Short mmCIF file of C-alpha atoms and ligand atoms in Angstrom, two decimals:
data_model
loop_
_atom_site.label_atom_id
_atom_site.label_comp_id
_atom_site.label_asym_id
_atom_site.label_seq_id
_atom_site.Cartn_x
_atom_site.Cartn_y
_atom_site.Cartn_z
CA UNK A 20 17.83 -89.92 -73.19
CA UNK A 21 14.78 -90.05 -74.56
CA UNK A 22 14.86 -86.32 -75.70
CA UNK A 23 17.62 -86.87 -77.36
CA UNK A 24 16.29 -89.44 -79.24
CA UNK A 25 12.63 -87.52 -80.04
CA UNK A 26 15.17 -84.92 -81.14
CA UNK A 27 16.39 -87.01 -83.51
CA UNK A 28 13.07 -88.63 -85.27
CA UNK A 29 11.39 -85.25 -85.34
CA UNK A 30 14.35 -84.16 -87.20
CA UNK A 31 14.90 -86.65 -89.52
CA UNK A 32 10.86 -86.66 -90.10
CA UNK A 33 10.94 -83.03 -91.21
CA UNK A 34 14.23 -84.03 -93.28
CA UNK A 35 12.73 -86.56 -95.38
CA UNK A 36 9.09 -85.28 -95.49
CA UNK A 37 7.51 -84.03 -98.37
CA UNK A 38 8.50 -80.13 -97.95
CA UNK A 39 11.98 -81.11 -96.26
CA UNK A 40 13.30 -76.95 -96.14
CA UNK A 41 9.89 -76.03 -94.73
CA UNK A 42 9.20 -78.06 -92.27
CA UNK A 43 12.94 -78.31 -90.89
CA UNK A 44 12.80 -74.56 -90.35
CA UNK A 45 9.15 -74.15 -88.81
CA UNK A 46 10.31 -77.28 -86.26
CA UNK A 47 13.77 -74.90 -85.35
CA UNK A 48 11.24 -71.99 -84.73
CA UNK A 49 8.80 -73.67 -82.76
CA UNK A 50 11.11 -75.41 -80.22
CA UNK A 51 13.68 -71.89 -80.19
CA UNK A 52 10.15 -70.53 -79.14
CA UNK A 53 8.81 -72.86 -76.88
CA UNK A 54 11.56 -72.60 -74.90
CA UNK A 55 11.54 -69.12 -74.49
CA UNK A 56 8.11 -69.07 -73.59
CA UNK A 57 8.66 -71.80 -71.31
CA UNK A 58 10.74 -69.58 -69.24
CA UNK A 59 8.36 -67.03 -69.08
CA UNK A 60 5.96 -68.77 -67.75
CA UNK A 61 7.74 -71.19 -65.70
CA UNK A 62 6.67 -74.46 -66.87
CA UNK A 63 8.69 -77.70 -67.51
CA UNK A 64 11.12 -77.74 -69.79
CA UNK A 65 11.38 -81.27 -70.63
CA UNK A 66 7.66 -81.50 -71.33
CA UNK A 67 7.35 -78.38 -73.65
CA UNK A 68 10.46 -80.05 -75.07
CA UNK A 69 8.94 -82.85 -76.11
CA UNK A 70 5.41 -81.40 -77.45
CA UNK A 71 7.42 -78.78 -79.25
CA UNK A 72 9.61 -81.53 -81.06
CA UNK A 73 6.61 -84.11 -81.59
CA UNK A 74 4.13 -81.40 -82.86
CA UNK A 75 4.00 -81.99 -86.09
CA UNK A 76 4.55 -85.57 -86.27
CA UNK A 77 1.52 -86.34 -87.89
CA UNK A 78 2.22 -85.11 -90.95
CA UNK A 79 6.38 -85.02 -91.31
CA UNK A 80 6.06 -88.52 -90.17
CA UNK A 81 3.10 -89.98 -91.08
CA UNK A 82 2.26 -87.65 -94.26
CA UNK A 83 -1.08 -87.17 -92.98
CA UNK A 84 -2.06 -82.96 -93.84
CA UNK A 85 -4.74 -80.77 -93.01
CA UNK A 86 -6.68 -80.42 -89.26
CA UNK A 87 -6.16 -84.36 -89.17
CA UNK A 88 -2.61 -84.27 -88.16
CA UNK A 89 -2.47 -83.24 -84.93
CA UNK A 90 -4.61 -86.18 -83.60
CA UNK A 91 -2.45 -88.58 -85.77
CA UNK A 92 1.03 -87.03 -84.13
CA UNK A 93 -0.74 -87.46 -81.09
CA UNK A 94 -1.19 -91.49 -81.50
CA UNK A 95 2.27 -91.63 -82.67
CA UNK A 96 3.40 -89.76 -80.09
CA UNK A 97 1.89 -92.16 -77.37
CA UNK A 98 3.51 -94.89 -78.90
CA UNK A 99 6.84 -93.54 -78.55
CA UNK A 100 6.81 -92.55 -74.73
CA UNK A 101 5.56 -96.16 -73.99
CA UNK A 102 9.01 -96.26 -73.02
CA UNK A 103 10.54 -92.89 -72.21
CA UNK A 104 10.93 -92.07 -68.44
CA UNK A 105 7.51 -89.38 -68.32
CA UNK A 106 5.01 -90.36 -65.74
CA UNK A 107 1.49 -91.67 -67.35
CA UNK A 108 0.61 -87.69 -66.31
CA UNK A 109 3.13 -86.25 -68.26
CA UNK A 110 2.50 -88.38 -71.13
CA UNK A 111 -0.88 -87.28 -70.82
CA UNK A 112 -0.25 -83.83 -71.22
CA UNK A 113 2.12 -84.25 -73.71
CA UNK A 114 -0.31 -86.24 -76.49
CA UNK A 115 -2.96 -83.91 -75.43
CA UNK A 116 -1.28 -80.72 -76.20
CA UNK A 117 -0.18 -82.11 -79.59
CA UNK A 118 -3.93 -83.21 -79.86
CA UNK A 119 -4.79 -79.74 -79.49
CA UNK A 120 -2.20 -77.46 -81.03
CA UNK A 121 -4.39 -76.91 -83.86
CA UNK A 122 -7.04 -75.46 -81.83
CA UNK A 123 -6.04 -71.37 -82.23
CA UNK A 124 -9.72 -70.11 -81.11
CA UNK A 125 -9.82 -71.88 -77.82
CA UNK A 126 -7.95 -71.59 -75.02
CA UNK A 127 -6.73 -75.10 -73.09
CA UNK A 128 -4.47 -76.05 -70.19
CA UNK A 129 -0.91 -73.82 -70.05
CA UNK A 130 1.15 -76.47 -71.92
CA UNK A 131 -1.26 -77.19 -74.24
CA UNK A 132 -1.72 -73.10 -74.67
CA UNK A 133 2.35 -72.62 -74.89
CA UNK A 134 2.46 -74.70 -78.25
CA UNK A 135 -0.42 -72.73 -79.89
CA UNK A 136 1.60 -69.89 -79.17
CA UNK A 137 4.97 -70.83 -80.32
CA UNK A 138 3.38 -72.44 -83.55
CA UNK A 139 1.75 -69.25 -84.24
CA UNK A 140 5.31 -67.24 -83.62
CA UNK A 141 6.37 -69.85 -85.74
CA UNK A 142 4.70 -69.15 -88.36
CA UNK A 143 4.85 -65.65 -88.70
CA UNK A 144 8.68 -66.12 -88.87
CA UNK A 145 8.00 -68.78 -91.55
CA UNK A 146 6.43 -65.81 -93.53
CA UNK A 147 3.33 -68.45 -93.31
CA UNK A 148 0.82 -66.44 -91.57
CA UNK A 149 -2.01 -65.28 -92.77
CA UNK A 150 -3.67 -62.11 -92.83
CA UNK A 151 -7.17 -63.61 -91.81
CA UNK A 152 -5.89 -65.60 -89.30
CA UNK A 153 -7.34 -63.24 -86.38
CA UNK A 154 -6.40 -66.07 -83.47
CA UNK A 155 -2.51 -66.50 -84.61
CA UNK A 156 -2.35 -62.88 -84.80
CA UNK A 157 -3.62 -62.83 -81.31
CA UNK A 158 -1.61 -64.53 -79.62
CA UNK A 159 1.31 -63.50 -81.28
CA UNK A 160 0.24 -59.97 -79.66
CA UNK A 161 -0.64 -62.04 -76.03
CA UNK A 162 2.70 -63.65 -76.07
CA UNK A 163 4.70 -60.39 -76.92
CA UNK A 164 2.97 -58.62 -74.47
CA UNK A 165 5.17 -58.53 -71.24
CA UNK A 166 2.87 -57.76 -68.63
CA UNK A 167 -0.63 -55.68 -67.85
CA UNK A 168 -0.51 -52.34 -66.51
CA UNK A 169 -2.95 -50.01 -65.49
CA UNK A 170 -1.89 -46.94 -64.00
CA UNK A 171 -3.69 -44.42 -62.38
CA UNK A 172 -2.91 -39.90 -62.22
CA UNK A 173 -2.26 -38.67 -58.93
CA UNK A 174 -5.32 -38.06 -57.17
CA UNK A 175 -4.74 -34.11 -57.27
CA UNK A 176 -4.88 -34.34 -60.58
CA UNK A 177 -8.37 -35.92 -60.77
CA UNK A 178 -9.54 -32.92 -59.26
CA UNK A 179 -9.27 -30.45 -62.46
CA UNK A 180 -10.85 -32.58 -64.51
CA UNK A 181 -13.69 -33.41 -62.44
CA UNK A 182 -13.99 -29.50 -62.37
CA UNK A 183 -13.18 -29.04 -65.89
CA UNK A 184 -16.56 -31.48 -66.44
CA UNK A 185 -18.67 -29.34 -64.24
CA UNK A 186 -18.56 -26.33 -66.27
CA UNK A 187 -18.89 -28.35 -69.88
CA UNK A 188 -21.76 -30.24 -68.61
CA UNK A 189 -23.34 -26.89 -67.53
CA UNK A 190 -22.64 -25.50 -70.96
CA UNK A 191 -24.09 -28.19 -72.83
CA UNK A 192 -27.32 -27.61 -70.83
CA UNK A 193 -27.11 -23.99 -71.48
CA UNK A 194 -26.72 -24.42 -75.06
CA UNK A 195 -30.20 -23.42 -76.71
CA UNK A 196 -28.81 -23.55 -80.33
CA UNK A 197 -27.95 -27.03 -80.01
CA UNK A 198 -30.80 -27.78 -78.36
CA UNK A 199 -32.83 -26.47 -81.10
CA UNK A 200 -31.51 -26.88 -84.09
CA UNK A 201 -28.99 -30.65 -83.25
CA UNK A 202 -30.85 -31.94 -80.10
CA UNK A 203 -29.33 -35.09 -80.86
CA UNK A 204 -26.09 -34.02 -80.11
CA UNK A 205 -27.33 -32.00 -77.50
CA UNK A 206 -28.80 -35.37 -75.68
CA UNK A 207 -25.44 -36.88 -76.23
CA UNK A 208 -23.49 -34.42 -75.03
CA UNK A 209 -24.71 -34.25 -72.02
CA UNK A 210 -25.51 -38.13 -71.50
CA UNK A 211 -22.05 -38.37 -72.14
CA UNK A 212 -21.19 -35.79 -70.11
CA UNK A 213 -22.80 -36.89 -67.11
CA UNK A 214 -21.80 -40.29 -67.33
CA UNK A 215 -18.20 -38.86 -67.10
CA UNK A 216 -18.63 -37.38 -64.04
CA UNK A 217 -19.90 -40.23 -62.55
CA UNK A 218 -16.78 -42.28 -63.48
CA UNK A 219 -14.78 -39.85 -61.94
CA UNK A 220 -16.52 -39.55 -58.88
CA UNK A 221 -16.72 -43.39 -58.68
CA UNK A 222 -13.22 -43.20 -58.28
CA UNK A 223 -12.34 -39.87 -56.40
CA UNK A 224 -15.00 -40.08 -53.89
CA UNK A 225 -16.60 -43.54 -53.64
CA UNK A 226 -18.45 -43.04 -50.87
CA UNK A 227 -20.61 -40.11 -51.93
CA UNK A 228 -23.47 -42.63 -53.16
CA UNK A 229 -25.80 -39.51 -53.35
CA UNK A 230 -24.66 -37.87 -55.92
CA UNK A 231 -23.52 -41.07 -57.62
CA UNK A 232 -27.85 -41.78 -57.94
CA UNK A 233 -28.53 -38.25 -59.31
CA UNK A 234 -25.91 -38.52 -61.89
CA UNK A 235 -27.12 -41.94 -63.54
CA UNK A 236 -30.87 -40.53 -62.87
CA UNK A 237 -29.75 -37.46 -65.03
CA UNK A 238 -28.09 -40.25 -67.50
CA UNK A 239 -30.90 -42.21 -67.69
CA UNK A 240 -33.59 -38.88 -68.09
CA UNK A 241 -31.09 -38.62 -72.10
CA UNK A 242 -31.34 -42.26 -72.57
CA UNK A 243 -35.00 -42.88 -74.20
CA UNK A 244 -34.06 -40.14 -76.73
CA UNK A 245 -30.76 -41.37 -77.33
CA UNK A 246 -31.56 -45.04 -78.19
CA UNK A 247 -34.41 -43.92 -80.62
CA UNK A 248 -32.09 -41.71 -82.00
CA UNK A 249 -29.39 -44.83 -82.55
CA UNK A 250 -32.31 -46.88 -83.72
CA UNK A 251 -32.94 -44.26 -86.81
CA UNK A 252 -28.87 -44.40 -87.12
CA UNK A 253 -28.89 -48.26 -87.60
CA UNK A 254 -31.96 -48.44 -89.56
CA UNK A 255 -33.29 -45.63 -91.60
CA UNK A 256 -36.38 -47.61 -92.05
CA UNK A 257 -37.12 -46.88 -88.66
CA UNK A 258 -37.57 -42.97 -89.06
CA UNK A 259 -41.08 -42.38 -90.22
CA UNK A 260 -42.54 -44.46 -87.11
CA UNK A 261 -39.60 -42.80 -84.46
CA UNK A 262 -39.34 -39.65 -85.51
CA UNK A 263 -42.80 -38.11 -83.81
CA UNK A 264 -41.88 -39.75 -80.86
CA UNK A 265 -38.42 -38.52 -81.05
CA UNK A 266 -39.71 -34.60 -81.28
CA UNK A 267 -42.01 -34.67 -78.38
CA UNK A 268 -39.32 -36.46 -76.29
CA UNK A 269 -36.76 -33.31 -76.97
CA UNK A 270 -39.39 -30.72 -76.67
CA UNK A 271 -40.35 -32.20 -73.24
CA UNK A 272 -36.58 -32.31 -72.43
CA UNK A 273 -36.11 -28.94 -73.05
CA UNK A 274 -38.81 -27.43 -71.29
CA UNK A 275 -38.10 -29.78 -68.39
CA UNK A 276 -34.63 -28.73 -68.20
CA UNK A 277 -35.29 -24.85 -66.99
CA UNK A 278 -32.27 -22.04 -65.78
CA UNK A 279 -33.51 -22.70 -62.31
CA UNK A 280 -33.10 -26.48 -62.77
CA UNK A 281 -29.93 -26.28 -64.31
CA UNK A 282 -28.07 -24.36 -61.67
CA UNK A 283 -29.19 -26.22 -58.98
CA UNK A 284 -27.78 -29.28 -60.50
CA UNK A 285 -24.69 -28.16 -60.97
CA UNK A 286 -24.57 -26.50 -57.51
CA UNK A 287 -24.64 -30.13 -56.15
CA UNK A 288 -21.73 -31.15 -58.48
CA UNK A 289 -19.56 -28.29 -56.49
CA UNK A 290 -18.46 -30.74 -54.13
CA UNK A 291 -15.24 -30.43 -51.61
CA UNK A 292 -12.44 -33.17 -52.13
CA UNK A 293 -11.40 -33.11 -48.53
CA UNK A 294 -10.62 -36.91 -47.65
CA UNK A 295 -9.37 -37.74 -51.59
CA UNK A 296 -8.89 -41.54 -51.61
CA UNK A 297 -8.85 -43.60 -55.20
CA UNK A 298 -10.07 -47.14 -55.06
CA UNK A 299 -8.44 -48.35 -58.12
CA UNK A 300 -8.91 -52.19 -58.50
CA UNK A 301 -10.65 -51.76 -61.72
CA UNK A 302 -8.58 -53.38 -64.11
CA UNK A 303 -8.46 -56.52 -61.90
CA UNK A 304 -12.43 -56.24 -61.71
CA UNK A 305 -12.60 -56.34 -65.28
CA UNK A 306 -10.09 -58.91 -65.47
CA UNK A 307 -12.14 -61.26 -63.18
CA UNK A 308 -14.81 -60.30 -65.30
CA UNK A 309 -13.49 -61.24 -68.60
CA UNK A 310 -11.82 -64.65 -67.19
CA UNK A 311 -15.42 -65.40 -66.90
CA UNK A 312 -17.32 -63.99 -69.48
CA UNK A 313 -21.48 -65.44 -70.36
CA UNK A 314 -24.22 -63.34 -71.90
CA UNK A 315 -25.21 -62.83 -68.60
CA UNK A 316 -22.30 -61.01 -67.26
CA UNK A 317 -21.74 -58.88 -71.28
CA UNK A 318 -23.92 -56.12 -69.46
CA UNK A 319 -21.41 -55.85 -66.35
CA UNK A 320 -18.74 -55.87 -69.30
CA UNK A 321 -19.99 -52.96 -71.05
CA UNK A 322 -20.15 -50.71 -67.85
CA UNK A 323 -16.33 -51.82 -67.23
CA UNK A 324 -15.02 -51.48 -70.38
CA UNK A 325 -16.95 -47.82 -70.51
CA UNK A 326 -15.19 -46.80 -67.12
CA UNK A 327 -12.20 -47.64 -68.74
CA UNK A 328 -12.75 -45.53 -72.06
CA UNK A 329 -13.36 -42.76 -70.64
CA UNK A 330 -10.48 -43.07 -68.10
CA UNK A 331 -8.37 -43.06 -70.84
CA UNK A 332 -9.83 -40.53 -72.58
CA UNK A 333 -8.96 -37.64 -70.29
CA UNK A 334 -6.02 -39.52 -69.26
CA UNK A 335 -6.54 -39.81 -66.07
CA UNK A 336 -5.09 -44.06 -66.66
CA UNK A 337 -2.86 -45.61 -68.80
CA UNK A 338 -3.21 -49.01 -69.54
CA UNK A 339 -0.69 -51.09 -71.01
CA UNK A 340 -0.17 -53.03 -73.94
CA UNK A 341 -1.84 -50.96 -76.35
CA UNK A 342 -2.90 -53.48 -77.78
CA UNK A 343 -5.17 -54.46 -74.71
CA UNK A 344 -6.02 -50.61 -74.70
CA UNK A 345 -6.90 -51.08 -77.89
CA UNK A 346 -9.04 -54.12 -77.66
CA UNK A 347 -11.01 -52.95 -74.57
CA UNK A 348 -12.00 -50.41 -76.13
CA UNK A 349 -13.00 -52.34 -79.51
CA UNK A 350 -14.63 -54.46 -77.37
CA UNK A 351 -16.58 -51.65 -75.52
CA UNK A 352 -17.82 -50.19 -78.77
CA UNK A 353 -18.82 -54.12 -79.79
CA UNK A 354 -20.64 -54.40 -76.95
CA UNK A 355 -22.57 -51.00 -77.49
CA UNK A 356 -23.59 -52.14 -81.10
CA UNK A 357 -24.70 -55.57 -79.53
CA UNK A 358 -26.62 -53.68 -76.58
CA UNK A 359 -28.10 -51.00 -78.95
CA UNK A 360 -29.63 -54.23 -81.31
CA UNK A 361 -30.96 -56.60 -78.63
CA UNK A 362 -32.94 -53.31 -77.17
CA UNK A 363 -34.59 -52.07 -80.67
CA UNK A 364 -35.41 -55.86 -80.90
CA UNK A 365 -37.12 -55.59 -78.16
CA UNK A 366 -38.89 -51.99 -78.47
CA UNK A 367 -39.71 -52.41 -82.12
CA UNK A 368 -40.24 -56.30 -81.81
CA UNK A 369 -38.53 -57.04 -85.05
CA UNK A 370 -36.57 -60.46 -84.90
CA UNK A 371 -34.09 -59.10 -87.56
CA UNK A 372 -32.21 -56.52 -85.18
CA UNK A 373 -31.99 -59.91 -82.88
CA UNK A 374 -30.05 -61.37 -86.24
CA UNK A 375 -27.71 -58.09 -86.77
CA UNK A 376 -26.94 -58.91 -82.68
CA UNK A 377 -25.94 -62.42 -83.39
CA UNK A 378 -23.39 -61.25 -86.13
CA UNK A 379 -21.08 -59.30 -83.51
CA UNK A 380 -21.36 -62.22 -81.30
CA UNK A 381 -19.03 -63.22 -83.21
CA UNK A 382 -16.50 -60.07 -83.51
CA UNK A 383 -17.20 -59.83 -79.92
CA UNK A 384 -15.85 -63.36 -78.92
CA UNK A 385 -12.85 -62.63 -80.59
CA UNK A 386 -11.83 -59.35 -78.30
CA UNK A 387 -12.49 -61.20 -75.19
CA UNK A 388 -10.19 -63.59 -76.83
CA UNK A 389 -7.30 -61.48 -77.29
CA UNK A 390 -8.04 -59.45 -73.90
CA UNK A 391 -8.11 -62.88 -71.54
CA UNK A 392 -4.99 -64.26 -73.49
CA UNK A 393 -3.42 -61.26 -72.55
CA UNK A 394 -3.96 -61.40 -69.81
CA UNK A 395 -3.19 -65.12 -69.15
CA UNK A 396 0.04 -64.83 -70.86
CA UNK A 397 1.58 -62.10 -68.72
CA UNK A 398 2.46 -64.01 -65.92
CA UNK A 399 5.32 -62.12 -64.84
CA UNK A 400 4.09 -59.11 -63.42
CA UNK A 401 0.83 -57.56 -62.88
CA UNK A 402 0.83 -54.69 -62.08
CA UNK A 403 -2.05 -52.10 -60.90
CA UNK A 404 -0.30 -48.64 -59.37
CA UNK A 405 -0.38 -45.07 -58.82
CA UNK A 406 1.69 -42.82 -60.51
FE1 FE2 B 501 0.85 -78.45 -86.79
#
């Protein structure tokens, strides 16, 4: 009954409000929507009903534009379920969603989340969104997206790879013209290298701990001359006083690093496969992670969201959307950036790489965005298996 009659005012609102053709279509779009999302995520129909109808009240009705008119549909709103047959909790989270359906960068209860969503849809079949709008666009991808999957290779075919790494790690070692004439690359290479390996093994044999602490001791040996060598990257200023440094460090690298040295490393990176066994609950790691993201936890984040790059680099997952491949791995490079500027604060104690740091705060928020929303909105199946 009272649906019917909500139908009716919101309706007749949009007909004889100031942009009648407008806002008659975007109120079609957002209840065709809100229903269909309703499904999806199995909430109540009658309440997404009645916040997709009384949405935009505030200002079909009451001619009030701008951010103000959600809070005045939301009054109205009250006053018209004084006598509808909702329960003073439904009525609740109907006024409250309305409240909030303006609200694109946060993220609020399901049925307040549902009409952000369909608005959004909305709009982009309105032809009214914008390019800048980053959250609309967001959730617009979150709500298209049907459900998260990672999926892992066959464990045989982990063990080529892992193999395959072996012999390119020992070749960047090996390679004196690099080391000479690029060693930055030649750091980077086989930082990156070794960090590889280590994600595979992490994976293909979890319990070999031993090896595990070599390889990020043979990371973290690269990693002094590697950040000074960002540092000069980000800020040329910082050259004349790194650069010294920066020399002696790859000199003492290289003469470190001997033939003898070498092979024995990669001896101990010959290892037999013979009980092969894949613990693969990473993507619902990361997704615990990034329900419940602080600066204290953006380290943890990083190390994830690196796992996961370089999975999918030698495609040994898949994840699924692509556009939550996409983002984690946005996101990982974000983080880098961030990392790489709070430590050259630090090192060179100059406040204004603590500034650049703030900046992609900002970028940064907006990935996690997109990757929790994702992941919130596919409710219908998720989904981590082996191929
Ligand atoms: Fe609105």
């Amino acid at each position: 009954m009272f649906l019917n009659y909500l139908k009716g005012f919101a309706e007749a609102s949009a007909f004889y409000s100031e942009e009648s053709d407008f806002e008659t279509t975007h109120l079609e779009n957002v209840i065709l929507h809100s229903m269909h999302l309703c499904k999806n995520r199995n909430l109540d129909e009658k309440l997404v009903a009645a916040i997709a109808m009384g949405h935009d009240l505030g200002r079909t009705h009451l001619n009030v534009h701008g951010k103000k008119h959600a809070k005045a549909g939301s009054k109205l709103m009250k006053k018209l379920l004084k006598d509808s047959e909702f329960s003073d909790d439904e009525k609740a989270i109907i006024c409250d969603a309305i409240l909030h359906h303006n609200e694109k960068n946060k993220i609020h209860n399901e049925y307040d989340e549902l009409i952000k969503d369909a608005d959004s849809l909305a709009h982009r079949d309105d032809g009214i969104l914008k390019e800048d709008n980053k959250y609309e666009q967001y959730r617009i991808i979150a709500s298209e997206s049907e459900s998260v999957e990672m999926t892992f290779a066959p464990v045989s075919e982990w063990i080529t790879p892992y193999r395959e790494h072996v012999v390119m790690l020992k070749e960047s070692y090996l390679n004196k013209e690099k080391r000479d004439n690029h060693p930055d690359e030649w750091v980077h290479e086989i930082r990156t290298g070794t960090r590889k390996l280590r994600t595979i093994l992490k994976f293909l044999a979890p319990t070999e701990k031993k090896i595990q602490k070599k390889l990020d001791k043979w990371a973290l040996e690269m990693s002094e001359a590697r950040f000074l060598h960002v540092a000069t990257l980000k800020a040329d200023s910082l050259s004349p006083k790194v650069n010294k440094k920066l020399n002696g460090l790859y000199k003492e690298l290289g003469s470190k690093l001997s033939q003898k040295k070498i092979d024995k490393r990669i001896e101990q990176l010959n290892i037999e496969f013979d009980h092969e066994k894949i613990i693969s609950d990473s993507l619902s790691r990361y997704e615990r992670l990034i329900m419940d993201v602080t600066p204290k936890n953006m380290h943890k984040l990083r190390v994830k969201g690196k796992s996961i790059k370089y999975l999918t680099q030698m495609e040994l997952t898949e994840l699924s959307p692509s556009e939550l491949v996409d983002a984690v791995l946005r996101l990982h490079d974000l983080l880098g950036d961030y990392n790489d500027f709070l430590e050259m604060a630090d090192y060179f104690k100059e406040s204004r790489f603590k500034g650049e740091a703030k900046k992609l705060m900002d970028l940064i928020q907006m990935e996690i965005f997109l990757i929790r929303k994702i992941i919130l909105c596919c409710t219908t199946t998720k989904n981590v298996r082996y191929n």
